[in-house]
Amino acid sequence: MMLILGIETSCDETAAAVLEDGCRIRSNVIASQVAIHAPYGGIVPELASRRQVEAICPVVQEALAQAGVGFQDLSAIAVTAGPGLVGSLLVGVSLAKALAYALQLPLVAVNHLEGHIHAVFLEHPELEPPFVALVASGGHTHLYAVEDFLRYRLLGRTRDDAAGEAFDKVAKLLGLGYPGGPTIEKVAQGGDPKAVHFPRAFLGDSSFDFSFSGLKTAVLHYVRKQGKSGKLDVGSQGSDPQTQPFTPQFLADICASFQQAIVEMLVKTTVRAAVRIGAIRIVLAGGVACNQALRRSIEEQAQEEGIEVFFPSPFLCTDNAAMIAAAGWRRILSGERASLDLNASADLPLSSG
Ligand code: KG4
Ligand code: ZN
């Protein structure tokens, strides 16, 4: 039996998990910092790294306790080495190196985006590459051809905001609080996705890149034009429903129309990429993959092309350490080891392609 301790501290979540033989999650502990960053409408890096230092040891201990194992039972340690906030990453990397040294265990470095992709194998152990993977989160929107379990070719990426960032920024300008994705999805349920036609950016037939900043600006301009302004400064912190300047229907229509636009951009480009390279499977990963409208839409459009879509359960789409342990397990099996001079890298690439 191989027990891998996964450690993930790339951003604002402190996470540790124990994974048995690559796909049995024995524990998956996450300490969220949402309450700390919510008043700022986004993540404050200095606050994030300070909280990582405070939370990491209790979180690892809790992961071991919930798994019913001790340090002596572990077979290896997998840690996120990047990309992410460097101050946050260093907390996990430092602890992982200290544990590997003290316990004389193999250490392996995992790319955070690779972790998001490998989350899908936890619930679909039968799934095998090749496939196209869309990783859409608060910090990244990357489209990969996954050619083998550990071989990724970049097909396209966002040229400006990440998809989750667009959800978060639009939520902030609408006074809906942080994180924006889940709230926008909820509010959108009562709205008409055809109420406002926001622009969709498609960057040409030969490109699989994305761009979301124009959409975000279009929402801002539309709301201002409606004369409902007053609290529309992007720097405002209007998350208090008491001071909400919009009628519920106006808000619901904006959210539904914005969500429709972003889903359409993600789905069309991803399905087009899969068709272009002849892939018959698509994997959706990252926090934005929690979005039900996105899941339904990509399933529908992929099905028309004879393509099957796989996504992790929502709790495995957002940041967690089980996905890091899953990717780490593959790397350990392939014989890879990180040395004790492993460093964190804020912009660690997953592939050069
Ligand atoms: O993967 P994740 O937990 O962290 C990063 O690596 O960034 O993703 C967080 C992002 C946030 O921007 C959040 O607003 C977005 O995922 N998100 C969603 C939903 N749930 C989370 N976006 C759209 N719809 C959702 N249901
Ligand atoms: Zn993430």
XYZ file of C-alpha atoms and ligand atoms in Angstrom:
380
model
C 0.000 0.000 0.000
C 1.367 3.398 -0.977
C 0.285 6.348 1.182
C 1.079 9.779 -0.206
C 0.769 12.964 1.811
C -0.245 15.814 -0.500
C 0.359 19.429 0.508
C -1.179 22.411 -1.325
C -0.612 26.041 -0.319
C -0.445 27.856 -3.659
C -2.981 30.545 -2.925
C -5.496 31.169 -0.166
C -6.349 27.617 0.881
C -4.191 25.516 3.184
C -4.733 21.895 2.240
C -3.348 18.463 3.090
C -4.567 15.019 2.046
C -3.600 11.390 2.419
C -4.090 9.301 -0.722
C -3.894 5.517 -0.822
C -2.596 3.842 -3.986
C -3.300 6.816 -6.197
C -7.067 6.990 -6.014
C -8.466 6.218 -2.554
C -8.856 9.476 -0.630
C -8.204 8.658 3.038
C -8.457 12.331 4.042
C -8.756 15.703 2.316
C -8.518 18.653 4.717
C -8.893 22.269 3.586
C -8.604 25.393 5.744
C -10.258 28.220 3.832
C -9.244 31.856 4.096
C -12.353 33.210 2.372
C -13.461 35.156 5.450
C -10.069 36.881 5.682
C -10.046 38.101 2.072
C -13.785 38.700 1.527
C -13.708 42.299 2.854
C -11.120 43.162 0.168
C -13.055 41.548 -2.706
C -9.999 39.486 -3.647
C -6.904 37.820 -2.255
C -4.338 39.914 -0.370
C -1.039 37.997 -0.840
C 0.600 39.094 2.440
C -2.434 38.050 4.464
C -2.585 34.742 2.568
C 1.015 33.719 3.295
C 0.785 34.722 6.961
C -2.328 32.592 7.399
C -0.654 29.692 5.549
C 2.113 29.677 8.183
C -0.431 29.540 10.987
C -2.610 26.852 9.417
C -0.204 24.402 7.769
C 0.865 22.252 10.749
C -2.636 21.785 12.197
C -3.991 21.002 8.717
C -1.345 18.316 8.071
C -1.937 16.818 11.517
C -5.681 16.774 10.894
C -5.171 15.062 7.520
C -3.122 12.314 9.176
C -5.633 11.954 12.019
C -8.616 11.681 9.666
C -6.743 9.096 7.592
C -5.946 7.157 10.765
C -2.224 7.107 10.028
C 0.968 8.520 11.526
C 4.027 10.058 9.885
C 5.746 6.660 10.030
C 3.068 5.137 7.746
C 3.667 7.539 4.851
C 5.378 6.369 1.646
C 6.053 9.753 -0.008
C 5.285 13.465 0.064
C 3.891 15.491 -2.862
C 3.801 19.273 -2.752
C 2.652 22.077 -5.031
C 5.777 23.944 -6.203
C 3.959 26.455 -8.446
C 2.403 28.366 -10.044
C 0.816 30.563 -7.383
C 1.643 33.224 -4.806
C 5.276 32.692 -3.947
C 4.892 33.518 -0.236
C 2.077 30.981 0.071
C 3.844 28.320 -2.018
C 6.986 28.554 0.093
C 5.079 27.559 3.225
C 4.040 24.206 1.751
C 7.356 23.589 -0.005
C 9.337 24.297 3.190
C 7.229 21.963 5.293
C 7.310 19.231 2.633
C 11.110 19.410 2.457
C 11.439 19.379 6.246
C 9.172 16.320 6.511
C 10.929 14.499 3.667
C 14.281 15.127 5.304
C 13.211 14.206 8.838
C 11.263 11.100 7.780
C 13.677 10.119 4.981
C 10.806 9.950 2.476
C 10.773 10.553 -1.281
C 9.631 14.056 -2.197
C 7.965 15.016 -5.448
C 7.028 18.452 -6.842
C 3.660 18.932 -8.505
C 2.489 21.731 -10.774
C -0.777 23.199 -9.452
C -2.451 23.071 -12.896
C -1.405 19.457 -13.295
C -3.007 18.800 -9.909
C -6.310 20.274 -11.140
C -6.202 17.953 -14.172
C -5.351 14.871 -12.072
C -8.363 15.516 -9.799
C -10.423 13.813 -12.500
C -8.570 10.483 -12.082
C -9.642 10.290 -8.419
C -13.202 9.574 -9.501
C -12.515 8.183 -12.982
C -9.610 5.780 -12.532
C -10.511 4.191 -15.871
C -9.903 7.436 -17.773
C -6.724 7.579 -19.827
C -5.047 10.196 -21.997
C -5.105 11.464 -24.670
C -7.710 14.156 -23.974
C -8.144 17.910 -24.016
C -8.204 19.547 -20.568
C -9.568 22.985 -19.751
C -8.217 24.294 -16.438
C -10.328 27.313 -15.460
C -9.733 28.783 -12.035
C -9.252 32.092 -10.247
C -5.688 32.414 -11.472
C -5.583 30.430 -14.720
C -7.472 29.596 -17.883
C -5.353 27.133 -19.819
C -6.255 24.619 -22.479
C -3.997 21.565 -22.781
C -3.662 18.533 -24.948
C -2.905 15.874 -22.333
C -0.905 13.432 -24.422
C 0.061 11.102 -21.611
C -0.427 11.048 -17.809
C 2.464 13.468 -17.339
C 2.798 15.014 -20.785
C 0.948 18.239 -21.517
C 0.958 20.478 -24.588
C -0.394 23.978 -24.208
C -3.053 24.717 -26.839
C -4.279 28.084 -25.601
C -4.553 30.345 -22.585
C -6.143 33.565 -21.476
C -4.479 36.702 -22.729
C -5.763 38.776 -19.819
C -8.046 37.803 -16.911
C -8.616 34.205 -15.850
C -12.220 32.980 -16.144
C -12.640 32.783 -12.354
C -11.095 36.217 -12.013
C -13.730 37.564 -14.425
C -16.474 36.015 -12.248
C -14.848 37.535 -9.152
C -14.406 41.010 -10.675
C -17.948 41.169 -12.054
C -19.319 40.001 -8.702
C -17.325 42.732 -7.011
C -18.609 45.468 -9.279
C -22.165 44.212 -8.722
C -21.599 44.289 -4.966
C -21.999 40.510 -4.638
C -18.922 39.748 -2.543
C -16.043 37.287 -2.873
C -15.605 34.653 -4.268
C -17.841 35.664 -7.144
C -18.342 32.445 -9.103
C -20.686 30.580 -6.760
C -22.744 33.732 -6.027
C -23.104 34.719 -9.679
C -24.208 31.177 -10.504
C -26.845 31.283 -7.760
C -28.179 34.748 -8.643
C -28.173 33.840 -12.370
C -30.682 31.064 -11.725
C -33.490 33.628 -11.513
C -32.318 35.574 -14.548
C -32.699 35.560 -18.328
C -29.415 34.685 -20.084
C -30.702 36.466 -23.209
C -31.579 39.701 -21.384
C -28.336 41.445 -22.392
C -26.062 40.417 -25.231
C -22.542 40.934 -23.889
C -19.665 40.656 -26.406
C -17.870 37.313 -26.823
C -14.210 37.403 -27.752
C -13.046 34.755 -30.194
C -9.487 35.234 -31.251
C -9.491 33.744 -34.727
C -9.713 30.315 -36.258
C -6.117 29.371 -35.612
C -6.072 30.475 -31.953
C -7.327 28.650 -28.873
C -6.623 31.611 -26.590
C -9.239 33.319 -24.439
C -9.891 36.929 -23.455
C -12.299 37.959 -20.724
C -11.379 41.533 -19.829
C -13.589 43.026 -22.582
C -16.588 41.147 -21.212
C -15.928 42.434 -17.714
C -15.681 46.027 -19.013
C -18.872 45.561 -21.049
C -20.742 44.559 -17.882
C -19.409 47.635 -16.110
C -20.436 49.953 -18.974
C -23.852 48.357 -19.281
C -24.598 48.738 -15.609
C -23.421 52.358 -15.643
C -25.508 53.120 -18.712
C -28.593 51.816 -17.008
C -28.171 54.681 -14.597
C -28.197 52.366 -11.636
C -24.687 53.409 -10.710
C -23.597 54.953 -7.441
C -21.644 51.939 -6.204
C -19.923 50.899 -9.341
C -16.372 51.859 -8.628
C -14.412 48.611 -9.180
C -12.563 49.464 -5.985
C -15.726 49.561 -3.895
C -16.480 46.908 -1.317
C -20.221 46.796 -1.761
C -20.953 43.309 -0.572
C -23.618 44.377 1.900
C -27.042 43.386 0.553
C -28.578 46.306 2.469
C -26.726 48.736 0.208
C -27.357 46.768 -2.996
C -28.343 49.393 -5.605
C -29.953 46.989 -8.101
C -33.372 45.378 -8.230
C -33.170 41.591 -7.835
C -34.384 41.014 -11.423
C -31.844 43.430 -12.912
C -29.088 41.699 -10.981
C -30.277 38.212 -11.948
C -30.470 39.152 -15.653
C -26.975 40.661 -15.633
C -25.536 37.584 -13.881
C -27.305 35.156 -16.222
C -26.237 37.098 -19.331
C -22.629 37.423 -18.149
C -22.470 33.731 -17.227
C -23.916 32.787 -20.611
C -21.237 34.814 -22.410
C -18.334 33.366 -20.455
C -19.657 29.798 -20.726
C -20.072 30.205 -24.474
C -16.473 31.408 -24.871
C -15.071 28.556 -22.790
C -17.189 25.855 -24.401
C -16.833 26.872 -28.061
C -13.058 27.197 -27.895
C -12.573 23.972 -25.922
C -14.792 21.876 -28.189
C -13.210 23.441 -31.306
C -9.751 22.553 -29.976
C -10.798 18.962 -29.285
C -12.280 18.594 -32.774
C -9.188 20.178 -34.361
C -6.769 17.731 -32.722
C -9.091 14.762 -33.022
C -9.605 14.235 -29.270
C -12.617 12.169 -28.240
C -12.525 13.184 -24.569
C -12.566 16.512 -22.745
C -11.739 17.071 -19.069
C -12.935 20.156 -17.220
C -10.941 21.205 -14.157
C -10.411 24.093 -11.727
C -12.844 26.068 -9.577
C -14.877 27.394 -12.517
C -15.629 23.769 -13.484
C -18.034 23.750 -10.495
C -20.375 25.867 -12.605
C -23.423 23.821 -13.609
C -24.280 25.963 -16.639
C -20.761 25.352 -17.948
C -21.031 21.609 -17.295
C -24.397 21.322 -19.075
C -23.334 23.419 -22.026
C -20.062 21.607 -22.685
C -21.746 18.226 -22.367
C -24.371 19.236 -24.939
C -21.939 20.668 -27.454
C -19.338 17.954 -27.040
C -21.990 15.275 -27.493
C -22.888 16.756 -30.889
C -19.288 16.102 -31.929
C -19.200 12.611 -30.404
C -16.907 13.765 -27.598
C -17.240 12.569 -23.995
C -16.779 15.030 -21.125
C -15.397 14.234 -17.663
C -15.333 16.491 -14.625
C -14.426 16.008 -10.973
C -17.069 16.521 -8.281
C -17.191 20.195 -7.248
C -15.224 19.577 -4.005
C -12.347 18.274 -6.133
C -12.569 21.116 -8.698
C -11.616 23.839 -6.233
C -8.172 23.865 -4.627
C -7.425 20.756 -2.566
C -4.474 18.511 -1.745
C -5.961 15.170 -2.877
C -5.432 16.309 -6.476
C -1.800 17.165 -5.676
C -1.282 13.725 -4.126
C -2.912 12.127 -7.213
C -0.492 13.860 -9.591
C 2.363 13.187 -7.165
C 1.540 9.472 -7.173
C 2.016 9.352 -10.961
C 5.313 11.189 -10.673
C 6.528 8.874 -7.907
C 5.556 5.835 -10.017
C 7.502 7.260 -12.940
C 10.588 7.350 -10.715
C 10.726 11.096 -10.327
C 12.146 12.671 -7.123
C 12.645 16.273 -6.050
C 15.803 17.214 -4.193
C 15.929 19.154 -0.947
C 16.872 22.322 -2.799
C 13.430 22.349 -4.407
C 12.197 25.928 -4.687
C 8.754 27.420 -5.212
C 8.111 29.156 -8.528
C 5.308 31.707 -8.930
C 5.016 31.092 -12.692
C 6.067 27.454 -13.034
C 5.058 26.387 -16.554
C 3.366 23.043 -17.171
C 4.589 22.710 -20.722
C 6.695 24.704 -23.096
C 4.395 24.144 -26.091
O -9.364 26.354 -8.520
P -9.734 27.375 -7.506
O -10.311 26.914 -6.210
O -8.504 28.256 -7.125
C -7.544 28.710 -8.021
O -6.607 27.935 -8.332
O -7.717 29.874 -8.455
O -10.729 28.369 -8.250
C -11.336 29.454 -7.609
C -12.117 30.235 -8.646
C -12.679 31.549 -8.134
O -12.395 32.577 -9.060
C -14.185 31.284 -8.062
O -14.982 32.440 -8.270
C -14.368 30.278 -9.174
O -13.222 29.453 -9.114
N -15.587 29.468 -8.968
C -16.644 29.483 -9.804
C -17.619 28.636 -9.215
N -17.114 28.124 -8.048
C -15.857 28.646 -7.925
N -16.847 30.127 -10.961
C -18.045 29.942 -11.565
N -19.042 29.180 -11.057
C -18.879 28.516 -9.903
N -19.859 27.758 -9.405
Zn -6.377 26.116 -8.282
